[in-house]
Coordinates of C-alpha atoms and ligand atoms in Angstrom, one line a residue:
M7 CA 175.1 29.9 60.9
I8 CA 176.7 32.7 63.0
Q9 CA 176.5 32.2 66.7
A10 CA 175.9 35.2 68.8
N11 CA 177.2 35.3 72.3
P12 CA 173.9 34.1 74.3
H13 CA 175.1 35.9 77.3
Y14 CA 174.4 39.6 75.9
E15 CA 170.6 38.2 76.0
E16 CA 170.7 37.6 79.8
L17 CA 171.6 41.2 80.2
E18 CA 169.1 43.6 82.0
R19 CA 167.8 46.2 79.7
S20 CA 170.1 49.4 80.2
Y21 CA 167.0 51.3 81.3
L22 CA 168.6 54.0 83.8
F23 CA 169.9 56.7 81.8
S24 CA 167.8 56.4 79.0
E25 CA 164.3 56.4 81.1
I26 CA 165.7 59.8 82.8
A27 CA 166.4 61.1 79.3
R28 CA 163.0 60.2 78.4
R29 CA 161.2 61.4 81.3
V30 CA 163.1 64.8 81.1
A31 CA 162.5 65.2 77.3
K32 CA 158.6 65.0 77.6
W33 CA 158.9 67.2 80.9
Q34 CA 160.7 69.7 79.1
A35 CA 158.5 69.6 75.8
E36 CA 155.5 70.4 78.0
N37 CA 157.4 72.9 80.4
P38 CA 159.9 74.9 78.0
T39 CA 160.1 77.9 80.0
L40 CA 160.5 76.4 83.7
P41 CA 164.2 76.5 84.9
L42 CA 165.8 72.7 85.1
L43 CA 168.8 71.8 87.2
R44 CA 170.6 68.8 86.6
L45 CA 172.2 66.7 89.8
G46 CA 171.9 63.5 88.5
I47 CA 175.6 64.0 86.5
G48 CA 178.2 61.3 86.6
D49 CA 180.6 63.5 85.1
V50 CA 182.8 66.5 85.9
T51 CA 181.6 70.1 84.9
E52 CA 184.7 71.7 85.5
P53 CA 187.3 72.1 82.5
L54 CA 191.2 70.7 82.2
A55 CA 192.9 72.8 84.5
P56 CA 195.4 75.1 82.7
P57 CA 198.4 73.2 83.3
I58 CA 196.9 69.8 82.3
A59 CA 195.8 71.3 78.9
A60 CA 199.0 73.2 78.3
A61 CA 200.8 69.4 78.5
L62 CA 198.3 68.4 76.4
V63 CA 198.6 70.9 73.6
A64 CA 202.5 70.6 74.1
A65 CA 202.5 67.1 73.5
A66 CA 200.4 67.4 70.8
K67 CA 202.8 70.0 68.8
E68 CA 205.7 67.8 69.7
M69 CA 204.0 65.1 67.6
G70 CA 204.3 67.1 64.7
T71 CA 208.1 67.7 64.5
P72 CA 210.8 64.9 63.7
E73 CA 212.4 64.9 66.8
G74 CA 209.1 64.9 69.1
F75 CA 207.1 62.3 66.9
H76 CA 206.0 59.3 69.2
G77 CA 204.8 56.3 67.1
Y78 CA 203.4 52.9 68.7
G79 CA 204.4 53.4 72.2
P80 CA 204.4 50.8 75.3
E81 CA 200.9 49.5 75.8
Q82 CA 201.5 49.5 79.5
G83 CA 202.3 53.1 79.4
Y84 CA 205.3 55.1 79.1
P85 CA 208.0 54.5 82.1
W86 CA 207.8 58.2 83.1
L87 CA 204.1 58.1 83.6
R88 CA 204.2 54.6 85.3
E89 CA 207.0 56.1 87.5
A90 CA 205.1 59.2 88.4
I91 CA 202.1 57.5 89.4
A92 CA 204.4 54.6 91.5
R93 CA 206.1 57.5 93.2
N94 CA 203.1 60.4 93.8
D95 CA 200.3 58.2 94.6
F96 CA 201.7 54.8 96.3
Q97 CA 205.5 55.7 97.3
A98 CA 204.7 59.1 98.5
R99 CA 202.3 57.4 101.0
G100 CA 204.9 54.7 102.4
L101 CA 203.3 52.0 100.0
N102 CA 205.8 49.8 97.8
I103 CA 204.2 49.6 94.7
Q104 CA 206.7 49.8 91.7
A105 CA 206.1 51.5 88.2
D106 CA 206.2 48.0 86.5
E107 CA 202.9 47.2 88.7
V108 CA 201.3 50.1 87.1
F109 CA 199.5 49.5 84.0
V110 CA 198.1 52.6 82.2
S111 CA 195.1 52.4 80.3
D112 CA 192.3 54.6 78.8
G113 CA 190.2 54.4 82.1
A114 CA 188.7 52.1 85.1
K115 CA 185.6 51.0 82.7
S116 CA 187.7 49.3 80.4
D117 CA 190.0 47.8 82.9
T118 CA 187.0 46.4 85.5
A119 CA 186.0 44.4 82.6
N120 CA 189.1 43.6 80.7
I121 CA 190.8 42.2 84.0
L122 CA 188.0 39.5 83.6
D123 CA 190.1 38.3 80.9
I124 CA 193.0 36.9 82.9
L125 CA 190.8 35.2 85.5
G126 CA 189.3 31.3 85.0
R127 CA 185.8 30.9 84.0
D128 CA 184.3 29.0 87.2
L129 CA 184.3 31.4 89.6
T130 CA 181.7 33.1 92.0
I131 CA 181.6 36.9 92.3
A132 CA 180.4 39.2 94.8
V133 CA 179.5 43.0 94.1
Q134 CA 177.5 45.5 96.5
D135 CA 174.1 46.3 96.0
P136 CA 173.3 48.9 94.7
V137 CA 176.5 48.8 92.4
Y138 CA 178.2 50.6 89.5
P139 CA 176.3 48.2 87.1
V140 CA 179.9 47.6 84.9
Y141 CA 180.7 45.1 87.6
V142 CA 177.7 43.0 86.8
D143 CA 177.2 43.3 83.2
T144 CA 180.7 42.3 82.1
N145 CA 180.3 39.1 84.2
V146 CA 177.2 38.4 82.8
M147 CA 178.7 38.9 79.4
L148 CA 181.0 35.9 80.3
G149 CA 177.9 33.8 81.2
R150 CA 178.4 34.3 85.0
A151 CA 174.8 35.8 85.4
A152 CA 173.8 32.5 88.2
A153 CA 177.5 33.1 89.7
I154 CA 176.9 36.7 90.9
R155 CA 175.9 37.2 94.7
R156 CA 175.0 40.7 95.9
L157 CA 176.5 42.2 99.1
T158 CA 173.4 44.4 100.1
A159 CA 174.5 48.1 101.4
S160 CA 171.6 49.1 103.7
E161 CA 171.0 51.7 106.5
A162 CA 171.6 48.6 108.8
N163 CA 174.8 48.4 108.0
G164 CA 175.8 52.0 106.9
F165 CA 175.8 51.3 103.5
L166 CA 179.3 49.6 104.4
P167 CA 178.8 45.6 103.9
G168 CA 181.7 43.6 105.7
P169 CA 182.8 40.1 105.1
D170 CA 180.2 38.6 107.2
S171 CA 177.8 39.8 104.8
P172 CA 175.8 37.1 102.8
G173 CA 177.7 36.4 99.4
A174 CA 180.7 37.6 100.5
D175 CA 182.1 33.9 100.4
S176 CA 183.0 34.6 97.0
D177 CA 186.2 34.1 94.6
V178 CA 186.4 37.5 93.2
I179 CA 184.9 40.5 95.3
Y180 CA 184.0 44.2 93.9
L181 CA 184.7 46.8 96.3
C182 CA 184.4 50.3 95.6
Y183 CA 185.4 53.0 98.0
P184 CA 184.4 55.7 97.7
N185 CA 181.7 54.6 96.4
N186 CA 179.1 54.9 93.6
P187 CA 176.3 55.4 93.8
T188 CA 176.3 55.6 97.9
G189 CA 178.8 58.0 98.4
V190 CA 180.1 56.5 101.5
A191 CA 183.8 55.4 102.3
A192 CA 185.2 52.5 103.7
D193 CA 187.9 53.2 106.9
R194 CA 190.5 51.2 107.9
E195 CA 189.0 48.4 110.0
L196 CA 186.6 47.3 107.1
L197 CA 189.2 47.3 104.7
S198 CA 191.3 45.5 106.9
A199 CA 188.3 42.5 107.5
W200 CA 188.1 42.2 103.7
V201 CA 191.5 41.9 103.0
E202 CA 191.8 39.2 105.9
H203 CA 189.0 37.7 104.5
A204 CA 190.3 37.3 101.0
L205 CA 193.6 36.1 102.3
A206 CA 191.9 33.4 104.6
R207 CA 189.7 32.3 101.6
G208 CA 191.7 32.9 98.6
S209 CA 189.7 35.2 97.1
L210 CA 190.5 38.4 94.8
L211 CA 189.8 41.5 95.9
L212 CA 189.1 44.2 92.5
F213 CA 189.2 47.6 94.4
D214 CA 187.9 50.2 92.6
A215 CA 189.3 53.6 93.7
A216 CA 188.1 55.9 91.0
Y217 CA 187.0 58.6 93.4
A218 CA 190.3 58.1 95.7
A219 CA 190.9 61.9 95.2
F220 CA 187.8 62.9 97.6
I221 CA 188.7 61.6 100.7
R222 CA 189.0 64.0 103.0
D223 CA 190.5 62.7 106.1
D224 CA 193.0 60.0 107.3
R225 CA 191.1 56.7 106.1
P226 CA 193.2 54.8 103.5
V227 CA 193.0 55.8 99.9
S228 CA 194.6 52.5 98.5
I229 CA 194.0 49.3 99.3
Y230 CA 197.9 48.9 99.8
E231 CA 197.7 50.8 102.9
I232 CA 196.3 47.2 104.3
P233 CA 199.0 45.0 105.0
G234 CA 198.6 41.9 103.0
A235 CA 196.5 43.5 100.3
E236 CA 199.6 43.1 97.9
R237 CA 198.7 39.5 98.0
C238 CA 195.3 39.6 97.5
A239 CA 193.8 43.0 95.5
I240 CA 193.9 44.7 92.2
E241 CA 193.6 48.4 92.3
L242 CA 191.6 50.4 89.5
R243 CA 192.2 53.9 89.4
S244 CA 191.2 56.7 87.0
F245 CA 192.2 60.2 85.9
S246 CA 188.6 60.8 85.0
K247 CA 186.8 62.1 88.3
T248 CA 190.1 63.5 89.8
A249 CA 191.7 65.3 87.1
G250 CA 188.8 66.1 84.8
F251 CA 190.1 63.2 82.4
T252 CA 186.7 61.7 81.3
G253 CA 186.5 63.2 77.9
L254 CA 190.6 62.5 77.7
R255 CA 190.3 59.2 79.1
C256 CA 193.4 57.8 81.3
G257 CA 193.6 55.5 84.2
Y258 CA 195.4 52.8 85.8
T259 CA 195.5 49.4 87.2
V260 CA 198.3 48.3 89.8
V261 CA 198.9 44.3 90.0
P262 CA 201.6 43.4 92.6
H263 CA 204.0 41.1 91.5
T264 CA 203.3 39.2 94.6
L265 CA 199.5 38.7 93.6
E266 CA 199.5 34.7 92.4
A267 CA 196.8 32.7 91.5
Q268 CA 196.2 29.1 90.6
G269 CA 197.4 28.5 86.8
A270 CA 197.3 25.2 85.2
G271 CA 200.5 24.0 86.5
G272 CA 201.2 26.3 89.7
P273 CA 200.9 29.4 91.1
V274 CA 201.2 32.0 88.4
K275 CA 201.4 35.9 88.9
L276 CA 198.6 37.8 87.9
R277 CA 200.7 40.7 87.0
D278 CA 202.5 38.5 84.1
L279 CA 199.0 37.8 82.8
W280 CA 198.1 41.5 83.0
L281 CA 200.9 42.3 81.1
R282 CA 200.5 40.1 78.5
R283 CA 197.1 40.7 77.8
Q284 CA 197.5 44.7 77.7
T285 CA 200.3 43.9 75.1
T286 CA 198.3 41.7 73.1
K287 CA 194.8 43.1 73.3
F288 CA 195.5 46.9 74.1
N289 CA 196.9 49.7 71.7
G290 CA 198.0 51.8 74.9
V291 CA 196.9 55.5 75.5
A292 CA 197.5 58.4 73.2
Y293 CA 201.2 60.0 74.0
P294 CA 199.7 63.6 74.3
V295 CA 197.3 62.3 77.0
Q296 CA 200.0 60.4 78.9
R297 CA 201.8 63.5 78.9
A298 CA 198.6 65.4 80.2
A299 CA 198.3 62.8 82.8
E300 CA 201.9 63.2 84.1
A301 CA 201.1 66.9 84.4
V302 CA 198.4 66.0 87.0
Y303 CA 201.4 65.2 89.1
S304 CA 203.6 68.7 88.6
E305 CA 203.4 71.2 91.2
A306 CA 201.0 73.4 89.5
G307 CA 198.8 70.1 88.5
Q308 CA 198.3 69.0 92.0
K309 CA 197.3 72.3 93.0
A310 CA 194.8 72.6 90.2
V311 CA 193.2 69.5 90.8
R312 CA 192.9 69.5 94.5
R313 CA 191.0 73.0 94.0
Q314 CA 188.8 71.0 91.3
V315 CA 187.8 68.5 93.8
A316 CA 187.8 70.6 96.9
G317 CA 185.2 72.5 94.7
Y318 CA 182.8 69.6 94.1
L319 CA 183.5 68.7 97.9
A320 CA 182.4 72.0 98.8
N321 CA 179.3 71.5 96.7
A322 CA 178.5 68.2 98.4
D323 CA 178.4 69.6 101.7
V324 CA 175.8 72.7 100.2
L325 CA 173.6 69.8 99.1
R326 CA 174.0 67.7 102.4
R327 CA 173.2 70.8 104.5
S328 CA 169.8 71.8 102.4
L329 CA 168.9 68.2 102.3
E330 CA 169.1 67.7 105.9
A331 CA 167.5 71.2 106.8
A332 CA 164.3 70.0 104.5
G333 CA 164.3 66.9 106.6
Y334 CA 166.1 63.8 104.4
Q335 CA 168.2 61.5 105.9
V336 CA 171.2 61.5 104.1
A337 CA 174.3 59.2 103.6
G338 CA 177.6 60.0 101.8
G339 CA 178.6 63.3 100.2
Q340 CA 181.6 63.6 102.6
H341 CA 184.9 61.9 100.8
A342 CA 182.7 61.7 97.4
P343 CA 180.8 63.3 95.0
Y344 CA 177.7 61.7 95.7
L345 CA 174.7 61.9 98.3
W346 CA 172.4 58.7 98.8
V347 CA 169.1 60.0 100.2
R348 CA 166.3 58.0 101.8
V349 CA 163.0 59.1 99.8
Q350 CA 159.7 58.3 100.9
G351 CA 157.6 56.0 98.0
S352 CA 159.8 54.4 95.5
S353 CA 162.9 55.9 93.3
W354 CA 161.0 56.6 90.4
D355 CA 158.0 58.2 92.4
A356 CA 160.5 60.5 94.0
F357 CA 162.6 61.1 90.5
D358 CA 159.2 62.7 88.9
D359 CA 158.3 64.6 92.2
F360 CA 161.9 66.3 92.3
L361 CA 161.5 67.1 88.7
E362 CA 157.7 68.4 89.0
R363 CA 158.1 70.1 92.1
L364 CA 161.5 71.6 92.3
N365 CA 162.4 71.2 88.2
L366 CA 165.9 69.2 89.6
V367 CA 167.1 65.9 87.6
I368 CA 168.0 63.5 90.3
T369 CA 169.2 60.0 89.6
P370 CA 166.8 57.4 91.0
G371 CA 168.5 54.6 93.6
S372 CA 167.0 51.7 92.0
G373 CA 168.7 52.0 88.9
F374 CA 171.9 50.6 90.7
G375 CA 170.3 47.5 92.2
A376 CA 167.5 46.2 94.1
A377 CA 168.6 47.9 97.4
G378 CA 168.8 51.0 95.8
E379 CA 165.0 51.0 95.7
G380 CA 163.9 53.9 98.1
F381 CA 166.7 56.0 97.9
I382 CA 167.8 58.9 95.2
R383 CA 171.5 59.7 94.6
I384 CA 172.5 63.3 94.2
S385 CA 175.4 64.1 92.2
A386 CA 178.1 67.1 93.4
F387 CA 179.2 67.7 89.8
G388 CA 177.9 70.9 88.5
S389 CA 179.0 74.7 88.9
A390 CA 178.5 76.2 92.4
E391 CA 175.8 78.3 91.0
T392 CA 173.9 75.6 89.7
V393 CA 174.3 73.8 93.1
A394 CA 173.5 76.9 95.1
R395 CA 170.2 77.4 93.3
A396 CA 169.4 73.7 93.4
A397 CA 170.3 73.7 97.1
R398 CA 167.7 76.9 97.7
R399 CA 165.1 74.5 96.2
L400 CA 165.6 71.5 98.3
E401 CA 165.7 73.7 101.4
T402 CA 162.4 75.7 100.8
G403 CA 160.6 72.6 98.6
R404 CA 159.8 75.2 96.1
V405 CA 161.3 76.5 92.7
E406 CA 162.6 80.6 93.0
G407 CA 160.1 82.9 91.8
Ligands
LIG6 N1 184.5 52.9 88.7 C1 183.5 53.9 89.0 C2 182.6 53.2 90.4 C3 182.9 54.9 88.5 O1 181.6 55.4 88.8 C4 183.3 55.1 87.0 C5 182.6 55.9 86.6 O2 181.5 56.9 86.5 C6 184.5 54.3 86.6 C7 184.7 53.3 86.9 C8 184.8 54.9 85.4 O3 186.0 55.5 85.3 P1 186.7 55.6 84.1 O4 186.2 57.1 83.4 O5 188.3 56.0 84.1 O6 186.5 54.6 83.0

C-alpha cells in the first residue's frame, strides 16, 4: 500500500485567494458593467525594465551560438552573479558577506521551504501572526504542526513583536521585514534585540527580506547590519518584488560561514550543508535569468528598478492619504508595498463592503492568521492611474459617476 505523507492532511485549506476569486467572479457576473479595481495583488505590475529585458534577450541569443552556449551551470549560481550580489547588496554597505556565502535560487518561496531540509526534525518554530503562509505550511508538511508558535503582531506592539513575546523561546524564528502582510519595517533596535535573543538562546533566525528594496530610510536592510547576526541568521532575498522577476524567477539566500549548528558529532557549518543540499537537489537558475539578475546591478538597471520601486511607494503614499482622510487607521506602506488597515467588523465583511460599495478588491487580513481578523491588506502594486481612481473612491466613499 502506498503511504502518503499524512501531514498534508493537517494543512489548513488554502482558502484565501480561491475565496476572493469566487466572490469576485460572482459579483462580476451580477454586475458586468461596473468598473472593478484590484488592490489585492501581491504581484508586480510593471514590466521588466529595458536594461534587464535586454540582458535576458542577449543571453538567450548567446545560448544559440557555439561560443555562447551554456549547459549545466553551477547549482549555487554563476560566480559573476554571486560576486555582484555580495559586492552590491552587502560589501557596498560595509557588510562582510562573500560570494561563496550567497546561493542563487529560483526565489525566496522555494528557499524558505527548502532550507528546512538542513535542520533537525525536533524543533520549535516561531512565526508572526499574521504571517506569509508558506512558513507555516512548509513546517506542517514536515510534521511540525504542533511545534509552531505564533508571535502576535497587533496594534499594541505596533505590529512588531519582539523577543519578549510568548512563543519567542523557539529554535527557529521567522522574521519578515519589511513585512507581508502588515507592511511594517523593523528598526535597528528591534532587530538587535532579536539577534541578541537568538545568540543567547541558540536559535536560528530565518530573515525574509524579500521587500528589502522598499526601505526608504536608514533602518537596516539586511539582518547582517546587526553585529552577531552572521552567527545566528540566514537571510532570504528575492528579485521578484525588487526588480519585477515574479515571472522570471530568481532570488538568493545567504548562509554565512560563521553560522554553526549542532551536528551528530559536533558543530557543523549550515553553509556547507546548504551547498550540499542545493548541489544535490536543485538544478540552478537558467543562464539567461542569471544574466538578467546581473543586469539589475548595472548602473542603468539600478536606476530603472529604483524608479519602479519608487513608483509603488508613491502609490502607497496616495492610498495611505486617502484611507486616512476617510478615517481609517493605517499601518505599513512606508517601507513596503502593503498597507494594513483596521476595519469595522470582520475582514470578510469588509471585503464584501469594499467590493459592493467601492468596486474595489482588497485582501482580508484574517486570511493571514487569526491576528489578522479585523484588518484588510491593501496592495500598492498597480498603475498610478488605477491607484488614483481607487484613492478617489476611498476618499469619497463612492464609485466615480
Ligand atoms: N517572502 C514573502 C514575505 C513574500 O511576500 C513573497 C512573495 O509574495 C515571497 C517571499 C516569495 O518570493 P519569491 O517570488 O522570490 O518566491
